[in-house]
Short mmCIF file of C-alpha atoms in Angstrom, two decimals:
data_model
loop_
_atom_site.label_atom_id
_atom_site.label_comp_id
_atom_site.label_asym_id
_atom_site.label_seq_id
_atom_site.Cartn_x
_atom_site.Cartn_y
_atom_site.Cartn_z
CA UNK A 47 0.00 0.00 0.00
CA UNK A 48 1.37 3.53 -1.03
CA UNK A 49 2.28 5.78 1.58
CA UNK A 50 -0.44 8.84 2.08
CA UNK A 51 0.96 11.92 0.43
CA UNK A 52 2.80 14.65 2.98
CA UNK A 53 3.00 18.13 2.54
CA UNK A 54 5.23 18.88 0.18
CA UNK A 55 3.25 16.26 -2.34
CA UNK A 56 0.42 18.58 -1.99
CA UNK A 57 2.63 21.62 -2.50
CA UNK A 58 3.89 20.19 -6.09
CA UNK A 59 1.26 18.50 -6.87
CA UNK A 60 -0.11 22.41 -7.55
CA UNK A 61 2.69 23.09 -9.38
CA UNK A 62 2.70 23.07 -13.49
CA UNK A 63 6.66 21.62 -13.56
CA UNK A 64 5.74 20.87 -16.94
CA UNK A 65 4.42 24.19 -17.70
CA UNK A 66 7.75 25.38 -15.87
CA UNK A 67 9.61 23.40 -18.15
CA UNK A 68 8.10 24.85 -21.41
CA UNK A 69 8.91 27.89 -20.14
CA UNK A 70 12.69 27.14 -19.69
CA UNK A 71 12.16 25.38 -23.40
CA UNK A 72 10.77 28.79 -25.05
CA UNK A 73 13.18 31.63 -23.06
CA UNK A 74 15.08 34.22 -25.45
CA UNK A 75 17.62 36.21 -25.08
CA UNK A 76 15.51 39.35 -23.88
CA UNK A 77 14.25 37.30 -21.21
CA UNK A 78 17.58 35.63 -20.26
CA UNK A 79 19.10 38.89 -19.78
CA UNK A 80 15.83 40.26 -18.07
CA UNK A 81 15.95 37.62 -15.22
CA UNK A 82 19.85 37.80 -14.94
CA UNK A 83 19.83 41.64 -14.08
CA UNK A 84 17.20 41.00 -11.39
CA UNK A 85 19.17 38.02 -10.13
CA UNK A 86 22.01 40.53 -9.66
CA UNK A 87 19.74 43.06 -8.31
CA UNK A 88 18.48 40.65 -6.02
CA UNK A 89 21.77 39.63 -4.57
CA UNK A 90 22.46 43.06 -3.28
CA UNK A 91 21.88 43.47 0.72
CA UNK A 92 19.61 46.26 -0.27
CA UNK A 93 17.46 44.81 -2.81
CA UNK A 94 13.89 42.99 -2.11
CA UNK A 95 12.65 40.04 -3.57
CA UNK A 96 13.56 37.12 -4.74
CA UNK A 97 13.56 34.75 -7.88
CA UNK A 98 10.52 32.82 -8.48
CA UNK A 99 10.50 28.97 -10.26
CA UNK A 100 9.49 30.91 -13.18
CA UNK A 101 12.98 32.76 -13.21
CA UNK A 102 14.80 29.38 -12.33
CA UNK A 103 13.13 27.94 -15.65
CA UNK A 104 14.21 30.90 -17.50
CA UNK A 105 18.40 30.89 -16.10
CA UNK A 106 18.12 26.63 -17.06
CA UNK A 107 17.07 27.50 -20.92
CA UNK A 108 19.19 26.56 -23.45
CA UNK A 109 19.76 30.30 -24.48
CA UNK A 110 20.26 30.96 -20.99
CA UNK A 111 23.67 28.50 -21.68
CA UNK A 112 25.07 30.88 -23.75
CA UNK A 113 25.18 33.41 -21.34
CA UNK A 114 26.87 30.58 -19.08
CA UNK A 115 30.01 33.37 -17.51
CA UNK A 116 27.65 36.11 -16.76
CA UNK A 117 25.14 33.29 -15.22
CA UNK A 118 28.40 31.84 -13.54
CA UNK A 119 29.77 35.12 -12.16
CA UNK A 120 26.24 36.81 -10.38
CA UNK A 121 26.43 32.71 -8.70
CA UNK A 122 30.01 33.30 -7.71
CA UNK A 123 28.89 36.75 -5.92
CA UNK A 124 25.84 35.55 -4.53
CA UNK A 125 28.08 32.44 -2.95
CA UNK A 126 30.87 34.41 -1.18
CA UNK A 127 28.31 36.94 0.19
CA UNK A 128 26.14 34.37 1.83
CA UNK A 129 28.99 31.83 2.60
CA UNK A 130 32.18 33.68 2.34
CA UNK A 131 35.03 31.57 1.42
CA UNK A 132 34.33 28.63 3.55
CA UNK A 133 33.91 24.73 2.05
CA UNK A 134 32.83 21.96 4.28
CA UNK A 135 34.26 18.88 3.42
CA UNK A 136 32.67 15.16 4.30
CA UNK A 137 33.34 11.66 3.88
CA UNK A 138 30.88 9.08 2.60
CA UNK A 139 31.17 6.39 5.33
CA UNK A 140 29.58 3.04 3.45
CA UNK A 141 28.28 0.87 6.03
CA UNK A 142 26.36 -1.89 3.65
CA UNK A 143 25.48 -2.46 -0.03
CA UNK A 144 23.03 -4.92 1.12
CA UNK A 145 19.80 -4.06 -0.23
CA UNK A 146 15.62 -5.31 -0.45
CA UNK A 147 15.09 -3.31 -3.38
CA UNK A 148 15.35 -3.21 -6.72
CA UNK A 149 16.03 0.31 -8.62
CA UNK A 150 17.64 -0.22 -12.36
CA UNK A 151 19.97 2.39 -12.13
CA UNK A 152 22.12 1.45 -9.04
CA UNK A 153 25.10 -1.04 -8.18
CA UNK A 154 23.36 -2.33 -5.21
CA UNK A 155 20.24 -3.43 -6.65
CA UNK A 156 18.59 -6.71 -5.09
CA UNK A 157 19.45 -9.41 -7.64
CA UNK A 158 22.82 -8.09 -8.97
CA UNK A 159 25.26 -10.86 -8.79
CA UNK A 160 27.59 -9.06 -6.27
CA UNK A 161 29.79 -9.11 -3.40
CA UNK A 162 27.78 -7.71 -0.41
CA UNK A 163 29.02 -7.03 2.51
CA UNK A 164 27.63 -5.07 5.66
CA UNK A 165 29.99 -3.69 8.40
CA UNK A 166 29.88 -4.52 11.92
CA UNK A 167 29.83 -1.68 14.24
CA UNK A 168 33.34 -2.13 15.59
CA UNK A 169 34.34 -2.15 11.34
CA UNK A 170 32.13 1.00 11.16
CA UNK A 171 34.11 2.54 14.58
CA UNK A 172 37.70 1.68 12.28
CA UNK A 173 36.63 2.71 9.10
CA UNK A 174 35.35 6.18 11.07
CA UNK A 175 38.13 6.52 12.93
CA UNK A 176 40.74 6.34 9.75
CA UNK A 177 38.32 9.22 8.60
CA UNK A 178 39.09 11.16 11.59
CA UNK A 179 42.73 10.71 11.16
CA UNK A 180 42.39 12.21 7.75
CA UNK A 181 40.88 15.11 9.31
CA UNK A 182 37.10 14.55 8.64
CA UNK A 183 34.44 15.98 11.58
CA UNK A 184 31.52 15.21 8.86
CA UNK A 185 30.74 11.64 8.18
CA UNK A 186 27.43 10.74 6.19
CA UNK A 187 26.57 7.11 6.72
CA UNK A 188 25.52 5.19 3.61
CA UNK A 189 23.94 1.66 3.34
CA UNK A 190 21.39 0.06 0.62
CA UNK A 191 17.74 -0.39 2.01
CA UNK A 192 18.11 -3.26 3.82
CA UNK A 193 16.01 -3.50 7.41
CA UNK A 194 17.25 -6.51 8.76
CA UNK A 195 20.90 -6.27 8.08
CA UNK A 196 20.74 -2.42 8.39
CA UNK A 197 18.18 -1.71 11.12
CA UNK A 198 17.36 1.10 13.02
CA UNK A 199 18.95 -0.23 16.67
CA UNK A 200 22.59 -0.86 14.19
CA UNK A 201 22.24 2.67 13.09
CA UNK A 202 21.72 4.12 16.45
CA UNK A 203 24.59 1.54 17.88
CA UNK A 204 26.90 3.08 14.62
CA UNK A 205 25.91 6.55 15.54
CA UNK A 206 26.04 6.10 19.23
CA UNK A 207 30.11 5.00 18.84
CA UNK A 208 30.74 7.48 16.50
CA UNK A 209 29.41 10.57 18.09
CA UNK A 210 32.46 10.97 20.68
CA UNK A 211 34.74 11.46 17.99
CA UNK A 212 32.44 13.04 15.18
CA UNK A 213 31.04 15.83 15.74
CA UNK A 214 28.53 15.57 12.74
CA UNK A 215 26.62 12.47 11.47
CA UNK A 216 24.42 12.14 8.86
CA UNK A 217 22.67 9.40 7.57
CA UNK A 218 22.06 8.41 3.68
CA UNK A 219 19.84 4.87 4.14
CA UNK A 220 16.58 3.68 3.13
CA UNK A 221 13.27 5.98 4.79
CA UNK A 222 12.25 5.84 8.48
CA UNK A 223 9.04 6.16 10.40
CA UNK A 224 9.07 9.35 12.98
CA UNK A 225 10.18 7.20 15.96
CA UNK A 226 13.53 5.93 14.38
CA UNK A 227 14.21 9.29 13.28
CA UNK A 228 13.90 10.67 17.17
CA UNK A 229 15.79 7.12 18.21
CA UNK A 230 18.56 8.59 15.64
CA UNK A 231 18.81 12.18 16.58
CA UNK A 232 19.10 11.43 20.22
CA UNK A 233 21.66 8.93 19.36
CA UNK A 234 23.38 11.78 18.05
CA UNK A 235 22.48 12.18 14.23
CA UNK A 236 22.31 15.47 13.09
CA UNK A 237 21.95 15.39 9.29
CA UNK A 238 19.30 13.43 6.75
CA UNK A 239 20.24 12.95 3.23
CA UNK A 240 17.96 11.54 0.64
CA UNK A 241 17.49 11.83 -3.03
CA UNK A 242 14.21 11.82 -4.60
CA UNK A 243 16.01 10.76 -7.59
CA UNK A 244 13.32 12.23 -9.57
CA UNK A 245 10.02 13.61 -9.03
CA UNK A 246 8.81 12.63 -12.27
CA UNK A 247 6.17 9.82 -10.70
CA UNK A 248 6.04 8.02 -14.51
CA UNK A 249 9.60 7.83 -14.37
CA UNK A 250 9.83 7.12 -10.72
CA UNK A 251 7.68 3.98 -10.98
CA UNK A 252 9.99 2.61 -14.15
CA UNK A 253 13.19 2.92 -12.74
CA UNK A 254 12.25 1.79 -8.86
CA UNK A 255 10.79 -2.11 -9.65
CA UNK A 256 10.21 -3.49 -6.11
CA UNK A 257 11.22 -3.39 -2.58
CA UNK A 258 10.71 -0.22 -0.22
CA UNK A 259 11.52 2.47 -2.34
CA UNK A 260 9.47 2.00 -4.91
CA UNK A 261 6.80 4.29 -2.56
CA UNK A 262 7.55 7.45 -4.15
CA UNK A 263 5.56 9.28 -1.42
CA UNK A 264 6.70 7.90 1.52
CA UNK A 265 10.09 9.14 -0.10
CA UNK A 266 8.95 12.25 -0.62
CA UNK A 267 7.96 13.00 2.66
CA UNK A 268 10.87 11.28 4.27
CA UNK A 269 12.16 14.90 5.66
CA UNK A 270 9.31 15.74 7.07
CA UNK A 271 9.47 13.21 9.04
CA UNK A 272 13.33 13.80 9.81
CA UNK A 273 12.28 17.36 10.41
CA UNK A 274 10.03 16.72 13.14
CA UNK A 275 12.03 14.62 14.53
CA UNK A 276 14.70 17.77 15.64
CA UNK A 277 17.25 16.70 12.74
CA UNK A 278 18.88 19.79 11.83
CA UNK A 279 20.57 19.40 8.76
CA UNK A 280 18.35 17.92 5.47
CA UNK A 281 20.00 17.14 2.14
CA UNK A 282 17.94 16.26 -1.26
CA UNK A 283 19.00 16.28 -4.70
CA UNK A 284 17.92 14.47 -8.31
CA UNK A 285 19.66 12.18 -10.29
CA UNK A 286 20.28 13.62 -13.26
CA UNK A 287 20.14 11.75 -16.67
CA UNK A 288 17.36 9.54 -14.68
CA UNK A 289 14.23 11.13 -16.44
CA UNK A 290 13.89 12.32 -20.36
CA UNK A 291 13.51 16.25 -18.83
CA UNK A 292 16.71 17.06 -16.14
CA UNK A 293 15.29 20.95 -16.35
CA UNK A 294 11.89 19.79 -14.75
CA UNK A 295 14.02 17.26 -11.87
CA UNK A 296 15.89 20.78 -11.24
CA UNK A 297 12.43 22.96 -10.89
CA UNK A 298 11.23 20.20 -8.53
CA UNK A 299 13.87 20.03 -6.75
CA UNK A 300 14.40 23.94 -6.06
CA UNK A 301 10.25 24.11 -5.20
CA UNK A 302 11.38 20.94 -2.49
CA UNK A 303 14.00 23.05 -1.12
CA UNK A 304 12.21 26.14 -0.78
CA UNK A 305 9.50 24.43 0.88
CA UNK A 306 11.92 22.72 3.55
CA UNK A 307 13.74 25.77 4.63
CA UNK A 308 10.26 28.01 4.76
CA UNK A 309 8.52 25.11 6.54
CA UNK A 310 11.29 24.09 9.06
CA UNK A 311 13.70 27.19 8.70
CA UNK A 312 16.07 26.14 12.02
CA UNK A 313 17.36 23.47 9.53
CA UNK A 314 20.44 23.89 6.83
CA UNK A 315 18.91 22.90 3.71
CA UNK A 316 21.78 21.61 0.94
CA UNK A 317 21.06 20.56 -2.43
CA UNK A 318 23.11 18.00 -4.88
CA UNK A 319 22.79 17.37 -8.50
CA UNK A 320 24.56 13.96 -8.99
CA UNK A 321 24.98 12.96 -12.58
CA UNK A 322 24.68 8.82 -13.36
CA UNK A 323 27.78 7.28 -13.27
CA UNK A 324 28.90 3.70 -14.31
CA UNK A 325 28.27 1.05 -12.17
CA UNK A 326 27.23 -2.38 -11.57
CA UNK A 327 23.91 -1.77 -12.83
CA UNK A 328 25.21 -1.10 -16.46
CA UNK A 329 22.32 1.64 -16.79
CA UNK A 330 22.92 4.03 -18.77
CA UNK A 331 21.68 7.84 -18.66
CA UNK A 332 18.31 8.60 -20.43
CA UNK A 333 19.63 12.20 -21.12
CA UNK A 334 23.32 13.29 -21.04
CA UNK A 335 23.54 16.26 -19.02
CA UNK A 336 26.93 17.70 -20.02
CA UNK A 337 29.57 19.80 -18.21
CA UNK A 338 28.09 23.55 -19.15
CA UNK A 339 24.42 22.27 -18.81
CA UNK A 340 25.93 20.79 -15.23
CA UNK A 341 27.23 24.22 -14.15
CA UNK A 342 24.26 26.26 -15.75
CA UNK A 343 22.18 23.86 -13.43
CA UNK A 344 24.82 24.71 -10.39
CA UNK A 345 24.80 28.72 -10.74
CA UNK A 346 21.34 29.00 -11.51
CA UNK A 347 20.02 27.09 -8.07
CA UNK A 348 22.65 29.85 -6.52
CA UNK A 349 20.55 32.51 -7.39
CA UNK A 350 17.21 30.59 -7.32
CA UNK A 351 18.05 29.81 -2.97
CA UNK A 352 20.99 31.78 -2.25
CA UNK A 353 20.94 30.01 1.41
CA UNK A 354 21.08 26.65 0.39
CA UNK A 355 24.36 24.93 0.65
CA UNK A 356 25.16 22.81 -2.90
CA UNK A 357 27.01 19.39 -2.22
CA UNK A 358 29.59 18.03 -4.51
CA UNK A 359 30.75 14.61 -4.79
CA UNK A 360 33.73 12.99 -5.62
CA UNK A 361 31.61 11.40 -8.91
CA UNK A 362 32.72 14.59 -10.92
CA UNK A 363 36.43 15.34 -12.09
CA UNK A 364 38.42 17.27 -10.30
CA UNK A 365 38.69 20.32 -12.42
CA UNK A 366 34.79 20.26 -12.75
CA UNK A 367 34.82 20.52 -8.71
CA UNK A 368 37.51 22.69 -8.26
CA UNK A 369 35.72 25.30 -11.34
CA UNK A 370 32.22 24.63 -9.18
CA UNK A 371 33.96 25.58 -5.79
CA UNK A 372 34.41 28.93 -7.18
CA UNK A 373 30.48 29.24 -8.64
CA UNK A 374 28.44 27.51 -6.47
CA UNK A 375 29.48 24.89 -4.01
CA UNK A 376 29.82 24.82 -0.67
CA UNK A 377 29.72 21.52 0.97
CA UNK A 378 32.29 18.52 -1.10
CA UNK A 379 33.47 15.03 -0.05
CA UNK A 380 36.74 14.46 -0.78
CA UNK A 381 39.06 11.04 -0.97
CA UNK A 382 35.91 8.98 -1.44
CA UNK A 383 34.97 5.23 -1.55
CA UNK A 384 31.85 3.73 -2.67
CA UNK A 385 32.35 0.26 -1.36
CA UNK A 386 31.80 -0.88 2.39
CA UNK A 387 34.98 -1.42 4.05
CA UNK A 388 36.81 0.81 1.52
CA UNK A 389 38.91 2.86 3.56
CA UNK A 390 40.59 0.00 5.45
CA UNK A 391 40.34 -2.94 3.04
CA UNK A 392 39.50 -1.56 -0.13
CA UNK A 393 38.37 -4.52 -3.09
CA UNK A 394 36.40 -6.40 -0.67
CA UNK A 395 33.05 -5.79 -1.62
CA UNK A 396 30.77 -3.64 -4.52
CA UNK A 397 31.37 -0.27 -5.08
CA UNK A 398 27.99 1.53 -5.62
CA UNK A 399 29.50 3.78 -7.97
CA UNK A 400 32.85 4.64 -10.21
CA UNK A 401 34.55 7.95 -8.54
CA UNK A 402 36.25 10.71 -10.89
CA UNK A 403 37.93 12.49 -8.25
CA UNK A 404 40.62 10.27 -6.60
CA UNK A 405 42.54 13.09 -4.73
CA UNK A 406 43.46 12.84 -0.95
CA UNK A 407 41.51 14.79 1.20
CA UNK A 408 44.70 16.91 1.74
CA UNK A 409 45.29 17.38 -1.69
CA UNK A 410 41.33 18.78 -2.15
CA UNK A 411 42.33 20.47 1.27
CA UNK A 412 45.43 22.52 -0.32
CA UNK A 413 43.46 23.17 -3.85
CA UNK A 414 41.13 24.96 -1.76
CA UNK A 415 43.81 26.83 0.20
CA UNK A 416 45.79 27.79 -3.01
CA UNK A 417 42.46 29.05 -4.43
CA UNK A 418 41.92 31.22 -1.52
CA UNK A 419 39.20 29.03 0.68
CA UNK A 420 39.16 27.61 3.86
CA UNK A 421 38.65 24.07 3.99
CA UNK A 422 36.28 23.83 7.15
CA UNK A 423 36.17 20.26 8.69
CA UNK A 424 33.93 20.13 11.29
CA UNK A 425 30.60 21.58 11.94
CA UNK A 426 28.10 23.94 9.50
CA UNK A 427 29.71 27.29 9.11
CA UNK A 428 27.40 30.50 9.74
CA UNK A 429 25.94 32.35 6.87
CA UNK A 430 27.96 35.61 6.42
CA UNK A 431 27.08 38.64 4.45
CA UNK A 432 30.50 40.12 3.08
CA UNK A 433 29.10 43.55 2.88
CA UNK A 434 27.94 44.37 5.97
#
């Protein structure tokens, strides 16, 4: 039985996306360069207002890619007045690829002939602590949907050893009910990541086959829930090159966000626009969504929710991050691995995706130094206005 929808279903389920979309579609110039002089004018500490989705659809146009620098460089303001020059860096933590269900795009997909392996929670405590050594205070904790071999008492044991040593946990697994979110955040989680993947509900259904997450609702209102529960830090993206339209994934995405940080505004809302990468899977990308379409998407959710943070993974090459750090981003992993058990004894079980960036976290460390950023390592940085 489908999950009842939450409150952000509601919210986009009012929404014309697809209208939004056309609209992104059918921009000119004249229009490009209309919204682009009100994004600037709305970055300034003295202007009012804000963009609207309608805006967003016009800076994701095609003709709006042409215009990609000036796009580019009102993002880079907007980003060092609300965030200064600070870039948190986290580790992916991969606790299991164990997983109940069955989405066509990903490595850990029940019924892919793969090694699986799930960590116990003294493998977890090593694997964290190695982290530590390399400097990490930010660990997100990553499994596949799996609720017997990754239950809610093993993530509140994992979070519960971690915590005296990591300052900031966040979790990346399958959805929760409202209790196990509370059991978490008084274990000592602070952070919720999940990705919608897309919130194209045709597309949803094809790509999601069986098992829990095939309830595209339940997914959907999966921060809510998270919310409630007193976790302060929420993190959703899309997947892009999952559905035929990326632009609409993008406008649904920025409504999603909006609607978090107005509806629970003590939380840090981040967004993240992974592209599909190869894996075990074999899928390949519906769309290709390529490197100036990537940073178009990048600069123009800047401007669209200038106090959003924008994630970064180590999926992308590392001159693609390091040009995004000075755009857009302001959260990045760095030195990742995909597989459980990676960091100690790499090779011993699935990754759940290929990595592009293979630096060290002190190499991404002294890229952002020598580019004039500080590499922050342990908890959420405050907001800072550089003009005032």
């Amino acid at each position: 039985m489908a999950s009842p929808a939450g409150l952000f279903a509601r919210e986009l389920a009012a929404l014309d996306i697809p209208a939004l979309a056309r609209v992104s579609v059918e921009a000119d110039e004249a229009r490009v360069d209309a919204v682009l002089r009100r994004a600037v004018a709305a970055g300034r500490p003295d202007a009012g207002g804000r963009l609207d989705l309608a805006d967003l659809a016009v800076l994701l146009s095609p003709a709006a890619t042409g215009r990609l620098e000036e796009l580019a460089q009102a993002a880079r303001e907007t980003t060092l007045r609300r965030f200064g020059r600070a870039v948190r860096l986290f580790a992916p933590l991969y606790v299991s690829n164990a997983c109940l269900s069955s989405c066509t795009y990903c490595g850990f997909a029940k019924g892919l002939e793969v090694a699986r392996r799930t960590l116990t929670v003294d493998e977890a405590e090593a694997e964290a602590r190695l982290l530590a050594d390399r400097g990490f205070r930010h660990i997100l904790l990553v499994s596949g949907e799996h609720r017997v071999e990754v239950s809610a008492g093993y993530l509140v044991d994992v979070v519960e050893r971690l915590r005296p040593f990591v300052p900031s946990i966040s979790v990346e697994t399958q959805t929760w009910s409202d209790d196990t979110y509370s059991r978490l955040v008084a274990a000592g989680l602070d952070g919720v990541v999940h990705y919608q993947e897309t919130y194209d509900r045709e597309r949803y259904a094809q790509v999601h086959v069986a098992g829990w997450k095939r309830d595209y609702d339940r997914r959907l209102s999966s921060f809510e829930r998270a919310a409630r529960a007193g976790a302060r830090r929420l993190g959703l993206g899309v997947l892009l090159g999952l559905a035929p339209d990326w632009r609409a994934d993008v406008l649904a995405l920025a409504a999603h966000a909006s609607f978090l940080a107005r509806r629970f505004w003590r939380t840090e809302v981040s967004v993240a626009l992974p592209r599909i990468k190869p894996s075990a899977s074999g899928f390949p990308p519906t769309v290709v969504v390529g490197d100036a379409e990537f940073v178009q998407a990048h600069a123009a959710l800047r401007l669209f929710e200038p106090d959003a943070a924008i994630s970064l993974s180590t999926r992308e090459p590392a001159a693609l991050r390091d040009g995004l750090v000075r755009i857009a981003v302001t959260t990045m992993s760095a030195g990742s691995s995909t597989e459980p058990g990676g960091y100690g004894r790499p090779g011993t079980a699935q990754e759940q995706f290929s990595i592009s960036d293979e630096r060290s976290p002190a190499d991404v460390a002294a890229m952002l130094v020598g580019a004039g950023y500080e590499p922050v390592w342990k908890d959420a940085f405050p907001l800072v206005d550089a003009t005032g």
